[in-house]
mmCIF file of C-alpha atoms in Angstrom:
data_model
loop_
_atom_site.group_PDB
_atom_site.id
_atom_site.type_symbol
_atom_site.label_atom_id
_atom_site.label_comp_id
_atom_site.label_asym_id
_atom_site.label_seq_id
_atom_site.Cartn_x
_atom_site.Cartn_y
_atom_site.Cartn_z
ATOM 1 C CA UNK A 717 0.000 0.000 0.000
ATOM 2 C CA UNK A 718 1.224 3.470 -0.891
ATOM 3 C CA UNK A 719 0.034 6.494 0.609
ATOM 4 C CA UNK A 720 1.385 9.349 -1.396
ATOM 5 C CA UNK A 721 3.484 10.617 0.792
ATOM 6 C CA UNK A 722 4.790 14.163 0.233
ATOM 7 C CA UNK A 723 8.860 14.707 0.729
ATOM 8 C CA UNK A 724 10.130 17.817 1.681
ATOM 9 C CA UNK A 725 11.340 20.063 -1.385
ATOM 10 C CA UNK A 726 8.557 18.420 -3.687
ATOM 11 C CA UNK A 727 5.254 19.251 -4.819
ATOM 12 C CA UNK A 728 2.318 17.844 -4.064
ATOM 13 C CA UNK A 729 1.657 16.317 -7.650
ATOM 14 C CA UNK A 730 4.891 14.679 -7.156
ATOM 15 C CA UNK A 731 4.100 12.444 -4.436
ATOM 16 C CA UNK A 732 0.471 11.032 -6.832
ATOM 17 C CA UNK A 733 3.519 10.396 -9.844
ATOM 18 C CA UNK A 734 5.455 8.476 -7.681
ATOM 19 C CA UNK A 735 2.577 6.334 -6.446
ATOM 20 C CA UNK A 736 1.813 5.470 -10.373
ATOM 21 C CA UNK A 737 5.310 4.355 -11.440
ATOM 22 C CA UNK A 738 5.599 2.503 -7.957
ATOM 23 C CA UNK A 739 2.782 0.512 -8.615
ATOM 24 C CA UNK A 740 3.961 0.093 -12.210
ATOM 25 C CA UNK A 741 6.887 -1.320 -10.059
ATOM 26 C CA UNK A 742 5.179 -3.846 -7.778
ATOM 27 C CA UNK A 743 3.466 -5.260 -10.855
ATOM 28 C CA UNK A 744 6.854 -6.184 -12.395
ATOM 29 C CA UNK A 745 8.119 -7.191 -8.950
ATOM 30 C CA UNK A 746 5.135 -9.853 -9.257
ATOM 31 C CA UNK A 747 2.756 -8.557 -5.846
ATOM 32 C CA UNK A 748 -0.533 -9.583 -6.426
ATOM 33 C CA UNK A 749 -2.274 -6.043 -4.771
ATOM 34 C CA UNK A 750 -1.269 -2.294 -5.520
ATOM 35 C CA UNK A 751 -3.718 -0.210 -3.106
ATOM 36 C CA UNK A 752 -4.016 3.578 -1.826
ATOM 37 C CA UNK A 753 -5.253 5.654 1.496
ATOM 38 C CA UNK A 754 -7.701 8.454 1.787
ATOM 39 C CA UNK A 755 -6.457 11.142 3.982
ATOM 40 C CA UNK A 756 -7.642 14.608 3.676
ATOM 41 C CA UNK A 757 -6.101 18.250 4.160
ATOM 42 C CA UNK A 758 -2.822 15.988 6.017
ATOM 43 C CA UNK A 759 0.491 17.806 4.769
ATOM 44 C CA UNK A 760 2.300 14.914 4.322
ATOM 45 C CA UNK A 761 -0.228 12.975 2.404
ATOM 46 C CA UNK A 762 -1.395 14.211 -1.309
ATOM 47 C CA UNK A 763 -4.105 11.290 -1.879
ATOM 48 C CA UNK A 764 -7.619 12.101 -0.555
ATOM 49 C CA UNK A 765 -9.718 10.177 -3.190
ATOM 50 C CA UNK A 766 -8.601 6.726 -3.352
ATOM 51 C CA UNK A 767 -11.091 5.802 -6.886
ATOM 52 C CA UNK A 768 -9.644 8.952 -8.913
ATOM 53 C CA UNK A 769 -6.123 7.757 -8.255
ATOM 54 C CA UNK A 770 -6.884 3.284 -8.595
ATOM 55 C CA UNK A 771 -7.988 4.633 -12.530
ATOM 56 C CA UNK A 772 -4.785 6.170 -13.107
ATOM 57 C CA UNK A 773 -2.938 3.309 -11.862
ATOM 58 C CA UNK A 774 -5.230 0.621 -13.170
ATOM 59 C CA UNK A 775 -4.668 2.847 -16.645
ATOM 60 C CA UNK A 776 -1.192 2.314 -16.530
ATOM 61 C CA UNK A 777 -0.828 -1.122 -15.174
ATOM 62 C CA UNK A 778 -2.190 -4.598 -17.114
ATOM 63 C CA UNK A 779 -2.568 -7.445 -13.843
ATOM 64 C CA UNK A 780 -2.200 -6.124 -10.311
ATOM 65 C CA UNK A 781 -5.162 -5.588 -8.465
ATOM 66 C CA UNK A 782 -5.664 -2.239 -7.572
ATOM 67 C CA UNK A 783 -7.625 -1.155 -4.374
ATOM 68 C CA UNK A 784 -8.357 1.167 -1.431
ATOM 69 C CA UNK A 785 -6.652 1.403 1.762
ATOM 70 C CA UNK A 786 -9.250 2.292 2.435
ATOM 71 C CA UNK A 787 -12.303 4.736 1.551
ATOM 72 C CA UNK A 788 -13.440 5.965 4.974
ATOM 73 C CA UNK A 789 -17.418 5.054 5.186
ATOM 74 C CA UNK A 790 -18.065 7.898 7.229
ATOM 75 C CA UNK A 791 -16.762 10.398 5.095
ATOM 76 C CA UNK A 792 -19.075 9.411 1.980
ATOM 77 C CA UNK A 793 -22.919 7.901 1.164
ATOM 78 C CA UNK A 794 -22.260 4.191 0.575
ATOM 79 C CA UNK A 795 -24.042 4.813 -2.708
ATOM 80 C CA UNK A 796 -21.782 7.151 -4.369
ATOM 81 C CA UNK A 797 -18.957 4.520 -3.150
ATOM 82 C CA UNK A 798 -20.852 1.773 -4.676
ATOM 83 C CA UNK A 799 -20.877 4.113 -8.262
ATOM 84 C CA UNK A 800 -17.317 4.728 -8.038
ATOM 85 C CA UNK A 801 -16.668 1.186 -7.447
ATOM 86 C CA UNK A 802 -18.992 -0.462 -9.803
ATOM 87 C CA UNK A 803 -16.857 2.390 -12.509
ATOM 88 C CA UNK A 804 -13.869 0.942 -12.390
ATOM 89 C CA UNK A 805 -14.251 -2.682 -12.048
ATOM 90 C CA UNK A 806 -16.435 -1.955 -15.312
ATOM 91 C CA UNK A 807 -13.558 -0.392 -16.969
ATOM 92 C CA UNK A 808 -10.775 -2.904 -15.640
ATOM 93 C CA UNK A 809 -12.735 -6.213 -14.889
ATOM 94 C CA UNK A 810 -11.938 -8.595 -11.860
ATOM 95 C CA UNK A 811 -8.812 -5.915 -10.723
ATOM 96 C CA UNK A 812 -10.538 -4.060 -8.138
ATOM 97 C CA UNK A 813 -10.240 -4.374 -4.563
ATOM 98 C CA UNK A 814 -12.339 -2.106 -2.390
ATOM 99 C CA UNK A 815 -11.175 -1.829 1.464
ATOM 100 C CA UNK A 816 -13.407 0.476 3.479
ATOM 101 C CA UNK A 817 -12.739 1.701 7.042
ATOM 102 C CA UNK A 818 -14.126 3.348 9.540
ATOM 103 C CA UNK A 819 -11.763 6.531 10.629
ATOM 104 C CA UNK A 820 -12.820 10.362 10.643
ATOM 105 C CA UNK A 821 -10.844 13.287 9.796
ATOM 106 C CA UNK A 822 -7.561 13.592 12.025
ATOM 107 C CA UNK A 823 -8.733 17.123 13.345
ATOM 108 C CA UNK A 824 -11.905 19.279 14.076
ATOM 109 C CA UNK A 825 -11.473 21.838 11.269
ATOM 110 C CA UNK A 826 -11.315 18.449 8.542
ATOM 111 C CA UNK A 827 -14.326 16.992 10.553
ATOM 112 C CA UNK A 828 -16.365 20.027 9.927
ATOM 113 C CA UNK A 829 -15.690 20.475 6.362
ATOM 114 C CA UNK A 830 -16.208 16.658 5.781
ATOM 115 C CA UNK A 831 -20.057 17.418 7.317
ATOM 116 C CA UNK A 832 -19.202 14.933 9.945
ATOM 117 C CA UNK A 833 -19.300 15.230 13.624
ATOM 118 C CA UNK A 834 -16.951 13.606 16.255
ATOM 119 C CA UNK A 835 -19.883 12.947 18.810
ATOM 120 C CA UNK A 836 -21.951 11.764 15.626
ATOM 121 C CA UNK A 837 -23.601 7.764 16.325
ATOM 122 C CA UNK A 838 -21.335 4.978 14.549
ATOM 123 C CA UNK A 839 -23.361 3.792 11.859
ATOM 124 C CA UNK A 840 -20.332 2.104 10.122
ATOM 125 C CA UNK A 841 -21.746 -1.722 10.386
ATOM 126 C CA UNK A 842 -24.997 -0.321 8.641
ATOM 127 C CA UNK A 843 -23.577 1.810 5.730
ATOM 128 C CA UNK A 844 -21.537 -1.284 5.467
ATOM 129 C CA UNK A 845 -24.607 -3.558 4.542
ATOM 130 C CA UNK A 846 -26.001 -0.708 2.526
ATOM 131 C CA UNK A 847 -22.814 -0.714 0.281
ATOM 132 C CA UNK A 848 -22.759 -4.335 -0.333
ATOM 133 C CA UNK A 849 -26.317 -4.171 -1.229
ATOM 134 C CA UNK A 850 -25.842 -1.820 -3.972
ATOM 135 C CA UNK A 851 -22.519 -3.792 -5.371
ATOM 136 C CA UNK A 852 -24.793 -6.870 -5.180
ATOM 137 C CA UNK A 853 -27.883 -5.403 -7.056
ATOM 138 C CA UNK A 854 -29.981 -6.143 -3.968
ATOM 139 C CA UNK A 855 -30.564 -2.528 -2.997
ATOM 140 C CA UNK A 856 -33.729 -0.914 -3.497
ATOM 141 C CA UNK A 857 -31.948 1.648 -6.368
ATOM 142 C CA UNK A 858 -29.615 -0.217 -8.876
ATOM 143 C CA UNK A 859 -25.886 1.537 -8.665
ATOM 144 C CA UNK A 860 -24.687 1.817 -11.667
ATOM 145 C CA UNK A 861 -23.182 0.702 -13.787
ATOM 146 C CA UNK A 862 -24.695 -3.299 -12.529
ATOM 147 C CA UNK A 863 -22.012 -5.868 -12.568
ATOM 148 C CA UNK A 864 -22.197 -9.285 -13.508
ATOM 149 C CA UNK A 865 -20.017 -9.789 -9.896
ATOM 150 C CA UNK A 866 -19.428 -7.673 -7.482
ATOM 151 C CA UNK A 867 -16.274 -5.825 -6.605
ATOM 152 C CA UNK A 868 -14.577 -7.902 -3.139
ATOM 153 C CA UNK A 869 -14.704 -5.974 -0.113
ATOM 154 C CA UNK A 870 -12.470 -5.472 2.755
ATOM 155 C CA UNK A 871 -13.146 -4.333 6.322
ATOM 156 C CA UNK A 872 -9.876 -2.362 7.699
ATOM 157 C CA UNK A 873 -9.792 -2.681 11.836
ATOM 158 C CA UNK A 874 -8.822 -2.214 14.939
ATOM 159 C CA UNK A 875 -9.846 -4.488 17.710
ATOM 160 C CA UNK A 876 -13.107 -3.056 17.783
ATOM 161 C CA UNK A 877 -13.814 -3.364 13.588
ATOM 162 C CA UNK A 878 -12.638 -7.437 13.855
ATOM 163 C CA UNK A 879 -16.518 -7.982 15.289
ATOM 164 C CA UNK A 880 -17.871 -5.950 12.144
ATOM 165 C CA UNK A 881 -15.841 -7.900 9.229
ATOM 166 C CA UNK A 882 -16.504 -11.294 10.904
ATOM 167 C CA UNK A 883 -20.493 -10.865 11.169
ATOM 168 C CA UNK A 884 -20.531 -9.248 7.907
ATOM 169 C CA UNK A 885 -18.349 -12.476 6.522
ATOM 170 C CA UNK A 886 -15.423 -10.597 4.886
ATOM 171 C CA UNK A 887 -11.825 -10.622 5.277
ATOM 172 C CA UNK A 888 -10.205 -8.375 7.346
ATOM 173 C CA UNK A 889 -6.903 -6.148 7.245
ATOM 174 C CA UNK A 890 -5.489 -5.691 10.699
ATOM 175 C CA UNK A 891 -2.442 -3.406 11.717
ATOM 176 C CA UNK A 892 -1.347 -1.012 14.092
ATOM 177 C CA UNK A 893 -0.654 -1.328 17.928
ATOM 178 C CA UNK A 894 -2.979 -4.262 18.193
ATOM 179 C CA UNK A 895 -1.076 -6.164 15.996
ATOM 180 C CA UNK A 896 1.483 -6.365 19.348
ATOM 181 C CA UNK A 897 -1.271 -6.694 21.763
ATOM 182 C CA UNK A 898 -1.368 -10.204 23.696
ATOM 183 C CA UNK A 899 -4.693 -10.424 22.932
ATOM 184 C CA UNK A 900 -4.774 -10.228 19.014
ATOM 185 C CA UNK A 901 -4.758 -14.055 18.846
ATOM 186 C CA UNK A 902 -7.711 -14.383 20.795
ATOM 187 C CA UNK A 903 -9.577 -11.404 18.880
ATOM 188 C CA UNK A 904 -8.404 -13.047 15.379
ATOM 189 C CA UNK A 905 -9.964 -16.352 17.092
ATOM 190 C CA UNK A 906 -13.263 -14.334 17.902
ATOM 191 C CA UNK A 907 -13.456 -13.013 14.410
ATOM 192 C CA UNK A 908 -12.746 -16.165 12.603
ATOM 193 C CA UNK A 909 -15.715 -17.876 14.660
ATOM 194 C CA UNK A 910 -17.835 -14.400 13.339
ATOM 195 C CA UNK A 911 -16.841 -15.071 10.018
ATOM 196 C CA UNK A 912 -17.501 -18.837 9.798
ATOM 197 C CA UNK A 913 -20.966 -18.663 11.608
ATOM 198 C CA UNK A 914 -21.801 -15.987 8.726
ATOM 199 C CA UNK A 915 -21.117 -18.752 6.063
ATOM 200 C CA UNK A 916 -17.799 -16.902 4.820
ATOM 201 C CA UNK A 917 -13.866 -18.307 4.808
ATOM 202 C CA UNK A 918 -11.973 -15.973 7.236
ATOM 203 C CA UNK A 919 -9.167 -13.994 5.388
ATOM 204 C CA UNK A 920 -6.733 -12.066 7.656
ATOM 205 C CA UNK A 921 -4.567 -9.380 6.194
ATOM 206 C CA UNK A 922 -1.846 -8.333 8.513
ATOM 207 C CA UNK A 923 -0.963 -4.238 7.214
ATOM 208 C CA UNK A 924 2.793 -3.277 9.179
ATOM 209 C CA UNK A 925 5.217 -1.126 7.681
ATOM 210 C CA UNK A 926 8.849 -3.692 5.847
ATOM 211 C CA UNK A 927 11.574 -2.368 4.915
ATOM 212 C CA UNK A 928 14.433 -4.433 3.843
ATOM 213 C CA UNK A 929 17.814 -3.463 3.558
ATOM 214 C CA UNK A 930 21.334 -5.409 3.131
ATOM 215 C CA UNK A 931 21.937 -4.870 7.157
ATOM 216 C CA UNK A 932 19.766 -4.409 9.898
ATOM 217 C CA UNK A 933 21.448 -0.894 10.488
ATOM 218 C CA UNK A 934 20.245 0.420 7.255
ATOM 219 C CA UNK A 935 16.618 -0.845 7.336
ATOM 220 C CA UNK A 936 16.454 1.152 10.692
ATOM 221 C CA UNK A 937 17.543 4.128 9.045
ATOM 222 C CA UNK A 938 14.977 4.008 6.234
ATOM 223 C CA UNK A 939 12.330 3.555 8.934
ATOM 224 C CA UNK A 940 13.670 6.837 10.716
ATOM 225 C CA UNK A 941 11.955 9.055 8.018
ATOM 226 C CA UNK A 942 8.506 7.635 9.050
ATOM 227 C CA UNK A 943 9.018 7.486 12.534
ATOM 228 C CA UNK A 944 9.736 10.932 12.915
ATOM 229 C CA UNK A 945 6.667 11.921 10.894
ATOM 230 C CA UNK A 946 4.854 10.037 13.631
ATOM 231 C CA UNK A 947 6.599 11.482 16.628
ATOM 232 C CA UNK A 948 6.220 14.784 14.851
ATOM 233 C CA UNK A 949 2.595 14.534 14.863
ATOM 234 C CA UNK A 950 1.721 13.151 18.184
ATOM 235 C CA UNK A 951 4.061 16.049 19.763
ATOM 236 C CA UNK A 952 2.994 19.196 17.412
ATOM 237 C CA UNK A 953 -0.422 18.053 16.085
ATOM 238 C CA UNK A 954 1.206 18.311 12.493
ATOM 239 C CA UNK A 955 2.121 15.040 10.129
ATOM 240 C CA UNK A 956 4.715 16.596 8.072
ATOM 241 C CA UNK A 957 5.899 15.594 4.557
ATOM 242 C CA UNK A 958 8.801 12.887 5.302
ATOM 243 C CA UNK A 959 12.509 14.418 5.258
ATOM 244 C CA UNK A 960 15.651 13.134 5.762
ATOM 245 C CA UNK A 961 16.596 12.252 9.497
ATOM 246 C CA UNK A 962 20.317 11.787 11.064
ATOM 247 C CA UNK A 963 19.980 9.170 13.570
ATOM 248 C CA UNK A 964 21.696 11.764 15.547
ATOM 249 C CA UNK A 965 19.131 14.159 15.056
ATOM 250 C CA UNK A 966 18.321 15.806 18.718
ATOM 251 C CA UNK A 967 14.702 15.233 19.874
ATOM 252 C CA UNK A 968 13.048 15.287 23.476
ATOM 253 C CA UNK A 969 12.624 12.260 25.408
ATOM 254 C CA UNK A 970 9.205 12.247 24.222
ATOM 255 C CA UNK A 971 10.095 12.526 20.912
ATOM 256 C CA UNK A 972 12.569 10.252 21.236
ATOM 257 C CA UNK A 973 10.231 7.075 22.578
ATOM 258 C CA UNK A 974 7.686 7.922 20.311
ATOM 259 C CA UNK A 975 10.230 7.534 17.506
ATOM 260 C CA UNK A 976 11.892 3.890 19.220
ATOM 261 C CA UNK A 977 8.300 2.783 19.076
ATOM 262 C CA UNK A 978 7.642 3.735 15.783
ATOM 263 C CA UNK A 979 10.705 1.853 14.867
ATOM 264 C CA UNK A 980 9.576 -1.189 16.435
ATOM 265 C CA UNK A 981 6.515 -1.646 15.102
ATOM 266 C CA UNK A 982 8.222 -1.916 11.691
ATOM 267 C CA UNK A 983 8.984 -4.948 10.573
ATOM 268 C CA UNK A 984 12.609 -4.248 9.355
ATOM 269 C CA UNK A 985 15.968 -5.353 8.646
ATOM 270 C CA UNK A 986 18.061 -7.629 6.270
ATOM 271 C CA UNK A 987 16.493 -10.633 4.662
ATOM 272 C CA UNK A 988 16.835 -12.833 7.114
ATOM 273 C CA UNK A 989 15.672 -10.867 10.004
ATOM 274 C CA UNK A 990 12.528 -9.935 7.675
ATOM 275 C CA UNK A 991 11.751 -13.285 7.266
ATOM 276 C CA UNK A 992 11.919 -14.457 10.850
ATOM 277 C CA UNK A 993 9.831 -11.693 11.916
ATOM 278 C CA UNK A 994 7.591 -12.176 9.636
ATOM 279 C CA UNK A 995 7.137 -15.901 10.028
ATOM 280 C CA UNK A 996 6.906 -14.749 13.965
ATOM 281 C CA UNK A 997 3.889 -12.398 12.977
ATOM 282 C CA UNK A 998 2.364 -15.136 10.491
ATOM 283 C CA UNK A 999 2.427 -17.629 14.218
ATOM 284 C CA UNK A 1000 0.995 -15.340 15.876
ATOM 285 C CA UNK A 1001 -1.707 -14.438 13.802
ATOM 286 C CA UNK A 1002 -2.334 -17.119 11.477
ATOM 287 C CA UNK A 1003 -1.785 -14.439 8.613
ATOM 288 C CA UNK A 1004 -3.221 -15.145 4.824
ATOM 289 C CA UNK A 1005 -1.874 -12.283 3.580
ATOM 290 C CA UNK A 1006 0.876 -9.397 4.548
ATOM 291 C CA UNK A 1007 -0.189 -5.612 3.005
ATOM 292 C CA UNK A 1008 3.058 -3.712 3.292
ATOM 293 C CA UNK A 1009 2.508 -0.403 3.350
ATOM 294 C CA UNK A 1010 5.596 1.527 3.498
ATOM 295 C CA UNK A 1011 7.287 4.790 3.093
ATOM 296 C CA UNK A 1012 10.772 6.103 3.378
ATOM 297 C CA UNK A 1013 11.922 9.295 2.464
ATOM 298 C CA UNK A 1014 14.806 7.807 -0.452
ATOM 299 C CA UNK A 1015 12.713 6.642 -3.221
ATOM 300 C CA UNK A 1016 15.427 4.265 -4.897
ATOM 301 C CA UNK A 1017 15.598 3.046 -1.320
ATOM 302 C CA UNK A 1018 11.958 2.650 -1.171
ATOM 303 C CA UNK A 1019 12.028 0.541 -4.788
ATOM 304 C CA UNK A 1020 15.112 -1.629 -3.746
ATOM 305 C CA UNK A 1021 13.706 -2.294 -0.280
ATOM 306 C CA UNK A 1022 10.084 -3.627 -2.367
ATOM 307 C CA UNK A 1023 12.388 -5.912 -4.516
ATOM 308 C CA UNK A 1024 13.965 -7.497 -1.862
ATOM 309 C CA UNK A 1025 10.961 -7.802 -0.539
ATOM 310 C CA UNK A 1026 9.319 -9.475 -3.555
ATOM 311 C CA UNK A 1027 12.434 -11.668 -3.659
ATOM 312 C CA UNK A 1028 11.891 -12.561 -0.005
ATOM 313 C CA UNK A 1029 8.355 -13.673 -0.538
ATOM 314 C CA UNK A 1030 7.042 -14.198 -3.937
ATOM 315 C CA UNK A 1031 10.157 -16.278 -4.967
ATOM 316 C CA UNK A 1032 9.668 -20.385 -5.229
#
């Protein structure tokens, strides 16, 4: 997954060019799933409408399948999502993936001009059902254009969204902190018994930042940008474009611990510490998938550390 992240020194429109030719990358590097974020007015983000930039990459790619990472149901009528959706897997059959979540704008002012309110009731299971209705043709309106099949949906979440995807009967793409919590096992257990009582095959996706390097030293280094975008954020309220960082740079201690943790929730290093960690996270969570969705400010960096990832896990 790719987020468009801006760099500092660039425009904007550079960060949506570089998500293109990266996909353009992963599809040559053999990964079977290219998808994108919606984040809106974020600095260090340029990609707030997820189906406007899957047709440009869909456009320039032939066999990837290109999705969302996700459209945030709260922020749209499920509808209109349906439309969008139904659009492009009309225009590039069986290559759309659409992953919805549940998150709101980051702060107030990006609440308000979304129309939505903080304090608002959580109607995400609902608008969920309404969705799928409409991509099934079992709505009482017909989105259109009607497909012969409709587009596969995925349910991003925290602990609290596992219940939703497993009732619902559709896979699920876990990350964050809760991916490290000792009770993720038992909440992937509870979902999986959601999921199976609702007729459906559980599918876990497990989303973490990888980054793989020829040393463990360097892989930390290209997680540093990231990190300190995070830190940044959680001590000044802003999530900046992603710079270059010394890992000398002078921070607080608060700073500083937000950054370790950042670190260590990214699954990082040479090949073989990759692969052990991820064969770690894969026991732990009985993992059918891995969505790595990465950033670093070096962008030949970012394209070697995907090919050794590809190499890592897509080779026989």
């Amino acid at each position: 997954m790719d987020r468009s992240r801006t760099r500092a020194g660039e425009p904007d429109t550079a960060a949506l060019r570089n998500t293109v030719e990266r996909a353009e990358q992963a599809e040559r590097l053999g990964f079977h799933r290219f998808w994108v974020a919606e984040h809106h007015a974020v600095p260090g983000i340029a990609s707030g409408s997820p189906p406007v930039l899957m047709a440009a990459i869909a456009s320039r790619t032939a066999r990837i399948r290109v999705g969302s990472g996700g459209v945030m149901l709260p922020n749209h009528q499920p509808l209109v999502v349906a439309e969008q959706f139904a659009m492009l897997e009309a225009l590039f059959p069986g290559r759309i993936d659409l992953g919805v979540g549940r998150s709101l704008g980051f702060t107030g002012p990006v609440r308000r001009a979304l129309r939505r309110d903080a304090d608002a009731p959580d109607t995400f299971a609902d608008d969920l059902d309404e969705l799928r209705a409409y991509l099934k043709g079992r709505a009482p309106v017909t989105a259109r254009p009607r497909l012969e099949r409709p587009v596969p949906v995925f349910v991003l979440a925290t602990g609290r969204g596992l219940a939703v995807a497993g009732d619902a009967g559709l896979p699920v793409v876990l990350g964050g902190p809760v991916l490290d919590s000792e009770d993720v096992g038992a909440a992937l257990d509870d979902y999986r018994a959601r999921a199976t009582a609702a007729g459906a095959r559980p599918y876990v996706i497990v989303s973490l930042d990888v980054l793989v390097a020829d040393s463990d030293a360097a892989a930390r280094e290209l997680a540093l940008p990231e990190a300190w975008a995070l830190a940044a954020a959680r001590t000044t309220g802003l999530f900046p474009a992603l710079e270059p960082v010394d890992p000398e740079r002078p921070m607080s201690a608060r700073q500083a611990d937000l950054v370790a943790d950042a670190v260590g929730r990214t699954l990082h290093g040479d090949a073989a510490t990759v692969r052990a960690e991820f064969e770690d996270l894969r026991a732990r969570t009985g993992a059918d998938e891995l969505l790595a969705s990465t950033s670093t400010f070096d962008r030949e960096a970012l394209h070697e550390s995907d090919t050794r990832l590809a190499r890592l896990l897509l080779t026989p």
